[in-house]
mmCIF file of C-alpha atoms in Angstrom:
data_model
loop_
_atom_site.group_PDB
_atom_site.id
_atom_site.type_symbol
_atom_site.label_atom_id
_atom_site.label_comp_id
_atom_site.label_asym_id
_atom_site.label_seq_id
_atom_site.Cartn_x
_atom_site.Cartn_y
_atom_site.Cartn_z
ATOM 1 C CA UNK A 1 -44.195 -9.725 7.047
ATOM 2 C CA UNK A 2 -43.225 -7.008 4.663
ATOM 3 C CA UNK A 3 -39.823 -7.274 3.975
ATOM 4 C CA UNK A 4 -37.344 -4.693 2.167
ATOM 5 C CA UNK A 5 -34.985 -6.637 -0.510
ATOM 6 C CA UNK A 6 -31.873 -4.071 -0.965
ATOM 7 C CA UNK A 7 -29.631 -5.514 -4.210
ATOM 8 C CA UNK A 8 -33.037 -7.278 -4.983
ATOM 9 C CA UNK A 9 -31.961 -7.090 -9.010
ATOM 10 C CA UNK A 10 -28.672 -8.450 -8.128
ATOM 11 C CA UNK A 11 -27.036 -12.431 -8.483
ATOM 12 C CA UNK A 12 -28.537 -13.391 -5.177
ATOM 13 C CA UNK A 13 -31.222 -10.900 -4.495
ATOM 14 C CA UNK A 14 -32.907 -12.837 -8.039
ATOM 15 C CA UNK A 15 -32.898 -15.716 -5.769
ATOM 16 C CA UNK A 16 -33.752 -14.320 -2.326
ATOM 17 C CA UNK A 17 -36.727 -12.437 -3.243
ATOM 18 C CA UNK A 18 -38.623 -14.956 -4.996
ATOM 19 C CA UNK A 19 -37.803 -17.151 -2.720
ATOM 20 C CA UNK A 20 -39.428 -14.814 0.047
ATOM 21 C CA UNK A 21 -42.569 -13.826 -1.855
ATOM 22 C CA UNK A 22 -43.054 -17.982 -1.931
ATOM 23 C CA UNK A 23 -43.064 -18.049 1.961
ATOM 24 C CA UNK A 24 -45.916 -15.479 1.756
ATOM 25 C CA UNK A 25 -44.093 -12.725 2.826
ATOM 26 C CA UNK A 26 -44.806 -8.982 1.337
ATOM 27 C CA UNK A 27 -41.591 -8.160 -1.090
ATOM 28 C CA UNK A 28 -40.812 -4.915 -2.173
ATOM 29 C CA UNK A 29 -37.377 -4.488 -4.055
ATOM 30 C CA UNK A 30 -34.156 -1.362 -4.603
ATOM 31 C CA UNK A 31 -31.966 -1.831 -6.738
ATOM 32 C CA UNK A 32 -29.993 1.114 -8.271
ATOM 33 C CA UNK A 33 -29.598 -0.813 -11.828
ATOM 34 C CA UNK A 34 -25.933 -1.391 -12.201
ATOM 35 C CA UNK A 35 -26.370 -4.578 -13.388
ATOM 36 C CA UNK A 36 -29.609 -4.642 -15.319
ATOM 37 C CA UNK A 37 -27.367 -5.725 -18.766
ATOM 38 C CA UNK A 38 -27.050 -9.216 -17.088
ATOM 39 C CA UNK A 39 -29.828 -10.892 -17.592
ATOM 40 C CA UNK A 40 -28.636 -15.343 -18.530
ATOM 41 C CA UNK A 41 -31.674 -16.777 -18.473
ATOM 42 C CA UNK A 42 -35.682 -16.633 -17.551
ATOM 43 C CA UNK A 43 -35.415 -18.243 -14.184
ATOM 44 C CA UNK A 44 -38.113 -16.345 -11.866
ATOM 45 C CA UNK A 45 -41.626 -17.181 -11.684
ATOM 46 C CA UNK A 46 -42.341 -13.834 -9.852
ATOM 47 C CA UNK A 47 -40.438 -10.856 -8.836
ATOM 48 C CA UNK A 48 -41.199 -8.000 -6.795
ATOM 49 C CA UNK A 49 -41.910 -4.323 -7.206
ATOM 50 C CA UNK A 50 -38.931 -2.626 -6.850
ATOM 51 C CA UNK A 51 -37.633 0.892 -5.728
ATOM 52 C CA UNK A 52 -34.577 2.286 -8.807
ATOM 53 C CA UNK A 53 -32.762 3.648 -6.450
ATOM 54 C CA UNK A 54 -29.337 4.292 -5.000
ATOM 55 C CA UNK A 55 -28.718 2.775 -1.257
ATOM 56 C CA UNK A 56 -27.210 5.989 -0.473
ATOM 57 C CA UNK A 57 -30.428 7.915 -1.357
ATOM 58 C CA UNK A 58 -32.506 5.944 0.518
ATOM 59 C CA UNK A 59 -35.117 7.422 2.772
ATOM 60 C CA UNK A 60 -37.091 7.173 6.279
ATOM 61 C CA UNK A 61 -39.857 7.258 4.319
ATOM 62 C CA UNK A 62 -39.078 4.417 1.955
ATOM 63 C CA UNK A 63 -39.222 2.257 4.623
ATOM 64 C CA UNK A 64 -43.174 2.869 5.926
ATOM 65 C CA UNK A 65 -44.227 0.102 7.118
ATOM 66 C CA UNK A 66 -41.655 -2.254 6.597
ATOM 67 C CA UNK A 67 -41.116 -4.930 9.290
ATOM 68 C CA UNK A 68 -37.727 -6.571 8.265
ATOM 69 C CA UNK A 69 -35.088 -5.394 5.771
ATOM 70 C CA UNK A 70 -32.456 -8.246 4.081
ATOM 71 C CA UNK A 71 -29.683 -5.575 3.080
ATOM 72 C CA UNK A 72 -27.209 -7.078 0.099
ATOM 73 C CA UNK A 73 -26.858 -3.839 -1.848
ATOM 74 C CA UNK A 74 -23.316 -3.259 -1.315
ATOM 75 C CA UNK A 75 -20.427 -3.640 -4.265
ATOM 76 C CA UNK A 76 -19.175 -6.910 -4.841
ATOM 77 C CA UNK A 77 -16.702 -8.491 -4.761
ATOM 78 C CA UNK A 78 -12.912 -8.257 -3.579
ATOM 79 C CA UNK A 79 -11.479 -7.274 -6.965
ATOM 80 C CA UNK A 80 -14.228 -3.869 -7.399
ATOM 81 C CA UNK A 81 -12.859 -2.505 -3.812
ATOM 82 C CA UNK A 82 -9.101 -2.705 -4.555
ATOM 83 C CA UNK A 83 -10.423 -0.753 -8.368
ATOM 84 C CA UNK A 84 -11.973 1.970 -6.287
ATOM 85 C CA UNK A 85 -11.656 1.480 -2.365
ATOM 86 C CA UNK A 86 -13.287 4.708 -1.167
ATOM 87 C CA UNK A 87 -16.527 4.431 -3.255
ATOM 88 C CA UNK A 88 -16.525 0.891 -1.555
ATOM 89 C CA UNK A 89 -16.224 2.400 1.896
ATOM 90 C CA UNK A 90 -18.802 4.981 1.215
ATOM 91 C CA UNK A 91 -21.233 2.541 -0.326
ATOM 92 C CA UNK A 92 -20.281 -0.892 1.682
ATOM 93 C CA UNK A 93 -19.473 1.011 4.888
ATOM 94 C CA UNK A 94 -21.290 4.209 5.076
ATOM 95 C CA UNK A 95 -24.407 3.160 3.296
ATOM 96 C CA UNK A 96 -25.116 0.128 4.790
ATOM 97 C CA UNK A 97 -24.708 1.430 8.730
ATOM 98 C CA UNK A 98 -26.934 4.809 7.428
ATOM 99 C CA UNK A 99 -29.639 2.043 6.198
ATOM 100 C CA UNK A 100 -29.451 0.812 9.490
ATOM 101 C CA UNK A 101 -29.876 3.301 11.529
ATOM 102 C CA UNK A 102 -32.664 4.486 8.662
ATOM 103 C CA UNK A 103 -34.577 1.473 9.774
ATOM 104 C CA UNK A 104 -33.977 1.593 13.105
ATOM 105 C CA UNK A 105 -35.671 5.129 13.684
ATOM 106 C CA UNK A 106 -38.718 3.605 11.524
ATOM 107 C CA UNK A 107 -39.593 1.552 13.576
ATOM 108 C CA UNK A 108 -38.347 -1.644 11.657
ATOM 109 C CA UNK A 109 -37.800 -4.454 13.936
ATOM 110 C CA UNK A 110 -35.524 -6.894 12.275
ATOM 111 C CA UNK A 111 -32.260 -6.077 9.926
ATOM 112 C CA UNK A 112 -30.268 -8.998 7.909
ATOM 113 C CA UNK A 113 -27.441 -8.091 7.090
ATOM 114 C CA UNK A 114 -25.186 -9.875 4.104
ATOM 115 C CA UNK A 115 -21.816 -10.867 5.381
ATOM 116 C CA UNK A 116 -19.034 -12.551 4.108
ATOM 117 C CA UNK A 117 -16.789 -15.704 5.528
ATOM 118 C CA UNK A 118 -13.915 -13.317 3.711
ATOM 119 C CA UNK A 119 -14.339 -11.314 7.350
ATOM 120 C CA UNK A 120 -11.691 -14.160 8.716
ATOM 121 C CA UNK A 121 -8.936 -13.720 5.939
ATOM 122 C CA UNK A 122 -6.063 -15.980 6.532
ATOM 123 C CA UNK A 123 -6.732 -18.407 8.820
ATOM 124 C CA UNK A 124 -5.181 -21.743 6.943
ATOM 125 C CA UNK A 125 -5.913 -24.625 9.136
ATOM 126 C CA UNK A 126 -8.793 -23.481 11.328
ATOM 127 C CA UNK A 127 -12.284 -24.690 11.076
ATOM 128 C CA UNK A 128 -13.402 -20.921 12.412
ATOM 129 C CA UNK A 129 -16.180 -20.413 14.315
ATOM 130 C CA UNK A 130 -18.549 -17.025 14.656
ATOM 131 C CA UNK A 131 -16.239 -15.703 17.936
ATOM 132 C CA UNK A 132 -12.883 -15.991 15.728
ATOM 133 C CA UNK A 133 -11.211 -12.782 15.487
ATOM 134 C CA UNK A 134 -11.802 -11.487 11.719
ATOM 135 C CA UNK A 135 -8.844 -10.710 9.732
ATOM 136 C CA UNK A 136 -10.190 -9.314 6.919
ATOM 137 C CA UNK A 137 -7.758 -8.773 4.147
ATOM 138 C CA UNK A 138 -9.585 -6.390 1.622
ATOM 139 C CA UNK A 139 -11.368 -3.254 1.164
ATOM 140 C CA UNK A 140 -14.200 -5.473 0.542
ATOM 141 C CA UNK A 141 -13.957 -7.723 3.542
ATOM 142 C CA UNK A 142 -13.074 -4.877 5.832
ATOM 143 C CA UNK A 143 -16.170 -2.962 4.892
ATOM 144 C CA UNK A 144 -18.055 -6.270 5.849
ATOM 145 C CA UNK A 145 -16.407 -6.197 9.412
ATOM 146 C CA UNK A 146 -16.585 -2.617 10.053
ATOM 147 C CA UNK A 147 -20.988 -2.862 9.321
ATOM 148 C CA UNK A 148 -20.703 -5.849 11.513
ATOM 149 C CA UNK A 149 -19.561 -3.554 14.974
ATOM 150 C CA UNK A 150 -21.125 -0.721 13.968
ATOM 151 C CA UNK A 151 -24.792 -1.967 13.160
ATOM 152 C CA UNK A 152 -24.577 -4.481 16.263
ATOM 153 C CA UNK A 153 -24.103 -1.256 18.359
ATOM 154 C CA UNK A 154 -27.931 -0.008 17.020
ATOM 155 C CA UNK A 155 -29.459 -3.710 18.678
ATOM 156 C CA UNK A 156 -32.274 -2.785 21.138
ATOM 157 C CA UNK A 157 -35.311 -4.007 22.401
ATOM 158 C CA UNK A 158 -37.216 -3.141 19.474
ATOM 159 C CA UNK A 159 -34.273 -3.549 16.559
ATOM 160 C CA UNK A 160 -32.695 -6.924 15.763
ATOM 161 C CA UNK A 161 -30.056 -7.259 13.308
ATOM 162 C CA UNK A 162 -28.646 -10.754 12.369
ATOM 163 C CA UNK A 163 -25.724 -11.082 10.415
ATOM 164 C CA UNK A 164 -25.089 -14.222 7.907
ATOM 165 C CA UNK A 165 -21.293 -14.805 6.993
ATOM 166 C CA UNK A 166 -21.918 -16.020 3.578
ATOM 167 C CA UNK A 167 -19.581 -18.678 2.349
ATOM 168 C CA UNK A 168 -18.109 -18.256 -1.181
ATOM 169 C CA UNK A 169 -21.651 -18.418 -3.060
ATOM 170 C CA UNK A 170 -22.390 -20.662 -6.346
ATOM 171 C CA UNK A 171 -25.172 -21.578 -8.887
ATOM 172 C CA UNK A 172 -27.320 -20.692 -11.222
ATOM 173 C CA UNK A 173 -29.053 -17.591 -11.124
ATOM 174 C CA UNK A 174 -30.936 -15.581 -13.611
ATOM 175 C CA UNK A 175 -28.518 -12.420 -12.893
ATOM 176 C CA UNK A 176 -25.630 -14.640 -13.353
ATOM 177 C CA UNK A 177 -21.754 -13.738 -11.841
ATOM 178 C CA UNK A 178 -19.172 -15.289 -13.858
ATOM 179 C CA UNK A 179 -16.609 -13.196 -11.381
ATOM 180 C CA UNK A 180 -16.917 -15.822 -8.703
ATOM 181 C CA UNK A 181 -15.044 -19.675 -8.089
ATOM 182 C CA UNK A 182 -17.066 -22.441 -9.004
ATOM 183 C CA UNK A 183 -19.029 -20.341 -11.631
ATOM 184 C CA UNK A 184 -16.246 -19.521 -13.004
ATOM 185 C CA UNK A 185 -14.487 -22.745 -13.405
ATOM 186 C CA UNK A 186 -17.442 -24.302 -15.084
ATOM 187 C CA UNK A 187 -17.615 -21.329 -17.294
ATOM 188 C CA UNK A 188 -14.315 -21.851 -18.574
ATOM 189 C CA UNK A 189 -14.730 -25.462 -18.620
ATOM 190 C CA UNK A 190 -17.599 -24.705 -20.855
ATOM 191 C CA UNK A 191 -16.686 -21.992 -23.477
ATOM 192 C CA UNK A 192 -12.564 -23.165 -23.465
ATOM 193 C CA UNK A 193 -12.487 -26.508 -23.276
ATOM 194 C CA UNK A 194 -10.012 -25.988 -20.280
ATOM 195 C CA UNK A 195 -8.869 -25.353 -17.005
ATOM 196 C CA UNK A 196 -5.368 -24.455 -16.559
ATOM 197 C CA UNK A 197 -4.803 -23.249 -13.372
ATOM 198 C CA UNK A 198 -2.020 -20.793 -11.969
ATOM 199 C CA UNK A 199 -1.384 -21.978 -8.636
ATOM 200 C CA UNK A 200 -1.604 -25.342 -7.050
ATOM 201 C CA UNK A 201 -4.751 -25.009 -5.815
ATOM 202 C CA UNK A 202 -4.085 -25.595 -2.074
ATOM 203 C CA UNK A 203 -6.214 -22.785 -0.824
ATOM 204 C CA UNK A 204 -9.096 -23.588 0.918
ATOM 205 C CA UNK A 205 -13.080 -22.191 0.359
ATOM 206 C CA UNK A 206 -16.070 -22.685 2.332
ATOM 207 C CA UNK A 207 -18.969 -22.595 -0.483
ATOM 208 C CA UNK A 208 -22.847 -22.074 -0.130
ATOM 209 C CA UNK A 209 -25.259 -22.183 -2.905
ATOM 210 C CA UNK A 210 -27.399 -19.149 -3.422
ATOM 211 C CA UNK A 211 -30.398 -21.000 -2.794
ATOM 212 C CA UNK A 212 -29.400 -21.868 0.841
ATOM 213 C CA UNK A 213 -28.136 -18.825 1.319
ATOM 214 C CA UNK A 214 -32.228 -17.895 0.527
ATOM 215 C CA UNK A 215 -33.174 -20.670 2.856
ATOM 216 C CA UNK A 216 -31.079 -19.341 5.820
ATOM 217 C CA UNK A 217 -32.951 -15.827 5.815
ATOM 218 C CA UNK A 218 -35.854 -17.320 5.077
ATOM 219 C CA UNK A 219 -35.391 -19.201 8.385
ATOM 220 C CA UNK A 220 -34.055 -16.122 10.196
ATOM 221 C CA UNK A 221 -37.413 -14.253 9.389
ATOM 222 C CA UNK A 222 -39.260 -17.351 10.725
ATOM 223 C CA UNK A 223 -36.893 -17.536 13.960
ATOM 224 C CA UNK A 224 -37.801 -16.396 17.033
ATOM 225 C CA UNK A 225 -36.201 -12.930 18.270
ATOM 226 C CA UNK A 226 -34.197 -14.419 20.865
ATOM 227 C CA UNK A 227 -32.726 -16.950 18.706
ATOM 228 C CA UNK A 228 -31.440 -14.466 15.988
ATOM 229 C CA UNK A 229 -31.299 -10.926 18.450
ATOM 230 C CA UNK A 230 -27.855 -9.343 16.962
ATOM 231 C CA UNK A 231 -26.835 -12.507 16.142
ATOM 232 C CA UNK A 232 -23.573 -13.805 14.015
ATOM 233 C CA UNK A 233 -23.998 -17.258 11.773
ATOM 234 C CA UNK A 234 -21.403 -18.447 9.221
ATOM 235 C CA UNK A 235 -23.987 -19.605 6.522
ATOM 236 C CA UNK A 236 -23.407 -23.168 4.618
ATOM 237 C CA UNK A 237 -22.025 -26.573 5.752
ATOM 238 C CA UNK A 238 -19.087 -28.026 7.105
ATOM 239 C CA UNK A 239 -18.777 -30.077 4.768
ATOM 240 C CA UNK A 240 -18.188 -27.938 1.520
ATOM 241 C CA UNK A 241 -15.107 -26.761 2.567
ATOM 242 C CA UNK A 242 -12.707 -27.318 -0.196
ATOM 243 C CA UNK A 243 -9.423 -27.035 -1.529
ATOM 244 C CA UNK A 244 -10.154 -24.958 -5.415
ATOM 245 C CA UNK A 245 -7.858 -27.899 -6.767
ATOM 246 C CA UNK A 246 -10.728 -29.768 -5.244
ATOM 247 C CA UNK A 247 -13.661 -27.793 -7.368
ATOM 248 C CA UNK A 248 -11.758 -27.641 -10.142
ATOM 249 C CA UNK A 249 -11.554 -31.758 -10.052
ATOM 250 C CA UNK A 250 -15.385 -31.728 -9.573
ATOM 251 C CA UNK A 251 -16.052 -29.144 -12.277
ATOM 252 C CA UNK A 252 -13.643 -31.057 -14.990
ATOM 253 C CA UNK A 253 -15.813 -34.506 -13.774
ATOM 254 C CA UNK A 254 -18.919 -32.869 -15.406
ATOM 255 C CA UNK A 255 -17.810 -30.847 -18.358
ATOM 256 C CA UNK A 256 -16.489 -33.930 -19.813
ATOM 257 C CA UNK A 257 -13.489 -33.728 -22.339
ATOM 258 C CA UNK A 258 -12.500 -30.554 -20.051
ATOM 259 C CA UNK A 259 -8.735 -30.305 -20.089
ATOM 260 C CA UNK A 260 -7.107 -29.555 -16.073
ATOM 261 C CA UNK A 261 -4.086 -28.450 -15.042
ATOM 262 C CA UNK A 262 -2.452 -27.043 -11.683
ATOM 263 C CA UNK A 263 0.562 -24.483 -11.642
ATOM 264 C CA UNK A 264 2.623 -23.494 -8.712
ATOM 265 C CA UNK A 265 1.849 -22.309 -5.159
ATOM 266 C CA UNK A 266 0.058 -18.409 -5.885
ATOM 267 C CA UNK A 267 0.212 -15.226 -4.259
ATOM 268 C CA UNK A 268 -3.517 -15.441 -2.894
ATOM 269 C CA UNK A 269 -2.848 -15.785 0.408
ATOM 270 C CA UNK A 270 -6.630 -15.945 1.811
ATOM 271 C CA UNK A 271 -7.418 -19.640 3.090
ATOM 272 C CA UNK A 272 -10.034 -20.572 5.756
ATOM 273 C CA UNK A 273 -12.003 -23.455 6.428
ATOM 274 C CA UNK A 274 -14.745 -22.497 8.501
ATOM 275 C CA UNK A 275 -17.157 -24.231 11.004
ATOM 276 C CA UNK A 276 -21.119 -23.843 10.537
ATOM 277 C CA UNK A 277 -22.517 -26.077 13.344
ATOM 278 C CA UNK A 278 -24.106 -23.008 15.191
ATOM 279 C CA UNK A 279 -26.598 -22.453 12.151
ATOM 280 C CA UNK A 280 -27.083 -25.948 11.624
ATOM 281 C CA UNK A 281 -28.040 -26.950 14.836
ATOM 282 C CA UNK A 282 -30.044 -23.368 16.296
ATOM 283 C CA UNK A 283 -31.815 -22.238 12.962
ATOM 284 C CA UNK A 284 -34.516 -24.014 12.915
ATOM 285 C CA UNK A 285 -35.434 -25.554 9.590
ATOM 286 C CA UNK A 286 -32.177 -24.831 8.517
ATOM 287 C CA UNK A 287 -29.926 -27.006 6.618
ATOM 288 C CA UNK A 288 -27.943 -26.631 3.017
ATOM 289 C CA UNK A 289 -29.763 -28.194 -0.197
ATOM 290 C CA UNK A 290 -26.864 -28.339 -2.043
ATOM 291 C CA UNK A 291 -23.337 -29.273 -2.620
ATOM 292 C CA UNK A 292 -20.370 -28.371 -5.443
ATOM 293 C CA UNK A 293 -20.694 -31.418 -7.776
ATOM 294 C CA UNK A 294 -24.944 -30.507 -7.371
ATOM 295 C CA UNK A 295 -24.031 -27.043 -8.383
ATOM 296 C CA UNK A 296 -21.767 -28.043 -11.031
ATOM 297 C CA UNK A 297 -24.212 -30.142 -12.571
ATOM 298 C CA UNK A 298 -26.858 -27.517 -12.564
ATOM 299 C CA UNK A 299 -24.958 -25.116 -14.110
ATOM 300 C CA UNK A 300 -23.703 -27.327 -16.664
ATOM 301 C CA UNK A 301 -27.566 -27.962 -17.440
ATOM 302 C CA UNK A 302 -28.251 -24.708 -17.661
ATOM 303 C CA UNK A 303 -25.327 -23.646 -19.954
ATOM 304 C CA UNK A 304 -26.596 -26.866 -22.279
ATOM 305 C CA UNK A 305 -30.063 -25.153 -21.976
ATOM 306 C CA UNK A 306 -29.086 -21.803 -23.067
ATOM 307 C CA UNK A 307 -25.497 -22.445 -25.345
ATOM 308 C CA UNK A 308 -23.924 -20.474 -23.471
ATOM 309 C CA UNK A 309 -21.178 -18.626 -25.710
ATOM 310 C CA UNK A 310 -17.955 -17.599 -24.546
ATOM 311 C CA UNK A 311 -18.536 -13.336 -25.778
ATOM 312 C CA UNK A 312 -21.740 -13.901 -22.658
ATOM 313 C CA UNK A 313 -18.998 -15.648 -20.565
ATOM 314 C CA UNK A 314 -16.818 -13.061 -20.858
ATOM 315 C CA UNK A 315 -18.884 -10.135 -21.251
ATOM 316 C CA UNK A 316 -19.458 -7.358 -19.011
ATOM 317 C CA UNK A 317 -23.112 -8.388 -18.099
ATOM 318 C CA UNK A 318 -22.002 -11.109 -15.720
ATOM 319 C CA UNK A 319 -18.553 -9.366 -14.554
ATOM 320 C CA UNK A 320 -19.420 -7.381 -11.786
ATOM 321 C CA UNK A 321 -15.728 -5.089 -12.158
ATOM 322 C CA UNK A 322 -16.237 -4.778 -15.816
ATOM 323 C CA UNK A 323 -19.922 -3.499 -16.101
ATOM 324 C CA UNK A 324 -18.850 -1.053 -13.786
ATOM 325 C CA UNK A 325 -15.784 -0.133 -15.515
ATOM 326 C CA UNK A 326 -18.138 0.147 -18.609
ATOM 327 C CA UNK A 327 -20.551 2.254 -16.871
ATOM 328 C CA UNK A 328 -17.668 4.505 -15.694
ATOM 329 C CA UNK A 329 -16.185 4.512 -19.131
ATOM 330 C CA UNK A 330 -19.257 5.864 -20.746
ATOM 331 C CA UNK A 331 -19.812 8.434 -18.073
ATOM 332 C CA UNK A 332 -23.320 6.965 -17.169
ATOM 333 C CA UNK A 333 -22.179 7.016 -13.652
ATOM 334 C CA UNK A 334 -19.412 9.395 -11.809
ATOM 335 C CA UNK A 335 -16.585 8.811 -10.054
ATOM 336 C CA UNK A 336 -18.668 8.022 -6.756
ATOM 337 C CA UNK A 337 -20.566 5.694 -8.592
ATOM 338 C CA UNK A 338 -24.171 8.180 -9.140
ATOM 339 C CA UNK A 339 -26.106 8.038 -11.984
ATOM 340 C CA UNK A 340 -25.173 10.987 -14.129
ATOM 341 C CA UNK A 341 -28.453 10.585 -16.337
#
């Protein structure tokens, strides 16, 4: 199968597409190069060929001959759409249901499209389930749900999307995000010395490593059509729903001599644990790898491997808001986000 990576330069699309190429399927990358500064570590034995271009520029023609498209090129993460909310509609929104229908009219017969468990919002208490209502609660998370409808309304006989409701995604990658929970808890644990959080920690996080989050499109390209035709799965386990105070404790149980500390209740008021029997039990050949303490672990042996130093922790190569920011700064890209040269 010949299958379109979109964000294939990105923190999971360095783990997706090698991943892919290993199952024997034909790889070919876009990327537009936002975030080609953030480079940790060598970590991929192969890597595809890859289009530099802008989602938004993307063509009918770009797509000859491609049989299935796994579409993650979209700005990330919660605090980049509250920075600039109507580039993230344009890009998130707009760009993703345009690549759609794109790849609907060429004749490309399956579409996987990146979701987020951030679709539900708050929904303390609930172990949520695919038919919950979403209450999305950012620019970001809207855009996720909006692409959602609108791309489910292009399913047909001969185009079937699929979309994966990632949980909160962790572990090493060679295009490292320091901008993201558990990463970044072990990355302070790491260059500080300690973790002093501002609110008690009570909030609740489904999490998925990036390498299951490989696995389970892996799987969906294997799957037969009816089992994944317009299809919605929360992606990860059941079990790795946790409290942060709860990743915290498991990050300061590694990075040993790591100082932790809780403050009181915080404003954040997203909190969901969510249910993932439905991709556990009708994916076949699906089922999560990893866990938090597994992923803490590897990333503390990587950041052992490497010395990782607190100017890369807190640099702009692994910061998805301030590489932008940077980019934006320097007038490399316009307001909307373009290349300017």
């Amino acid at each position: 199968m010949k299958v379109l990576v979109t964000g294939s330069e990105g923190y999971l699309g360095a783990l997706v597409a090698p991943e892919l190429m290993r199952a024997g399927h034909g790889v070919l990358g876009l990327d537009t190069g936002y975030y080609k500064f953030g480079w940790l570590y060598r970590g991929a034995d192969r890597s595809p060929q890859t289009l530099d271009k802008d989602l938004r520029h993307v063509t009918i023609e770009d797509l000859a001959g491609v049989d299935a498209i796994v579409h993650m090129a979209e700005l990330s993460n919660d605090p980049l759409g509250e920075l600039a909310p109507e580039v993230t509609y344009k890009v998130n929104h707009e760009g993703s249901v345009r690549l759609a229908t794109l790849a609907k009219h060429a004749g490309v017969s399956r579409f996987v499209y990146m979701s987020s468990c951030s679709v539900y919002g708050v929904a303390a208490g609930l172990n949520v389930t695919e038919t919950a209502v979403v209450n999305p609660q950012t620019p970001y998370a809207r855009c996720k749900a909006r692409v959602e409808r609108d791309v489910a309304s292009l399913a047909g006989e001969d185009f079937s999307p699929t979309f994966l409701r990632n949980a909160t995604a962790y572990g090493a990658s060679p295009r490292m995000r320091f901008d993201i929970v558990l990463n970044n808890l072990c990355g302070v644990a790491w260059t500080a010395g300690e973790i002093a959080m501002t609110s008690d920690g009570t909030p609740w996080r489904p999490l998925v490593h990036g390498l299951d989050i490989a696995k389970a499109i892996r799987c969906v390209l294997a799957a037969p059509r009816e089992l994944i035709h317009n299809e919605v799965f929360n992606v990860g386990s059941s079990t790795q729903n946790y409290q942060i105070k709860e990743i915290a404790d498991a990050v300061a149980s590694v990075f040993t001599g790591c100082r932790l500390s809780f403050g009181a209740n915080g404003g954040d008021t997203r909190s969901y644990r969510v249910d993932f029997d439905k991709i556990n039990d009708a994916l076949p050949g699906f089922s999560c790898d990893w866990d938090a303490p597994l992923g803490v672990r590897q990333l503390h042996d990587v950041f052992a491997r490497i010395q990782l130093a607190g100017e890369t922790f807190t640099g702009r190569g692994h910061i998805r808001i301030k590489q932008l920011q940077y980019l934006i700064d320097t007038g490399q890209v316009d307001d909307d986000l373009f290349w300017t040269y």
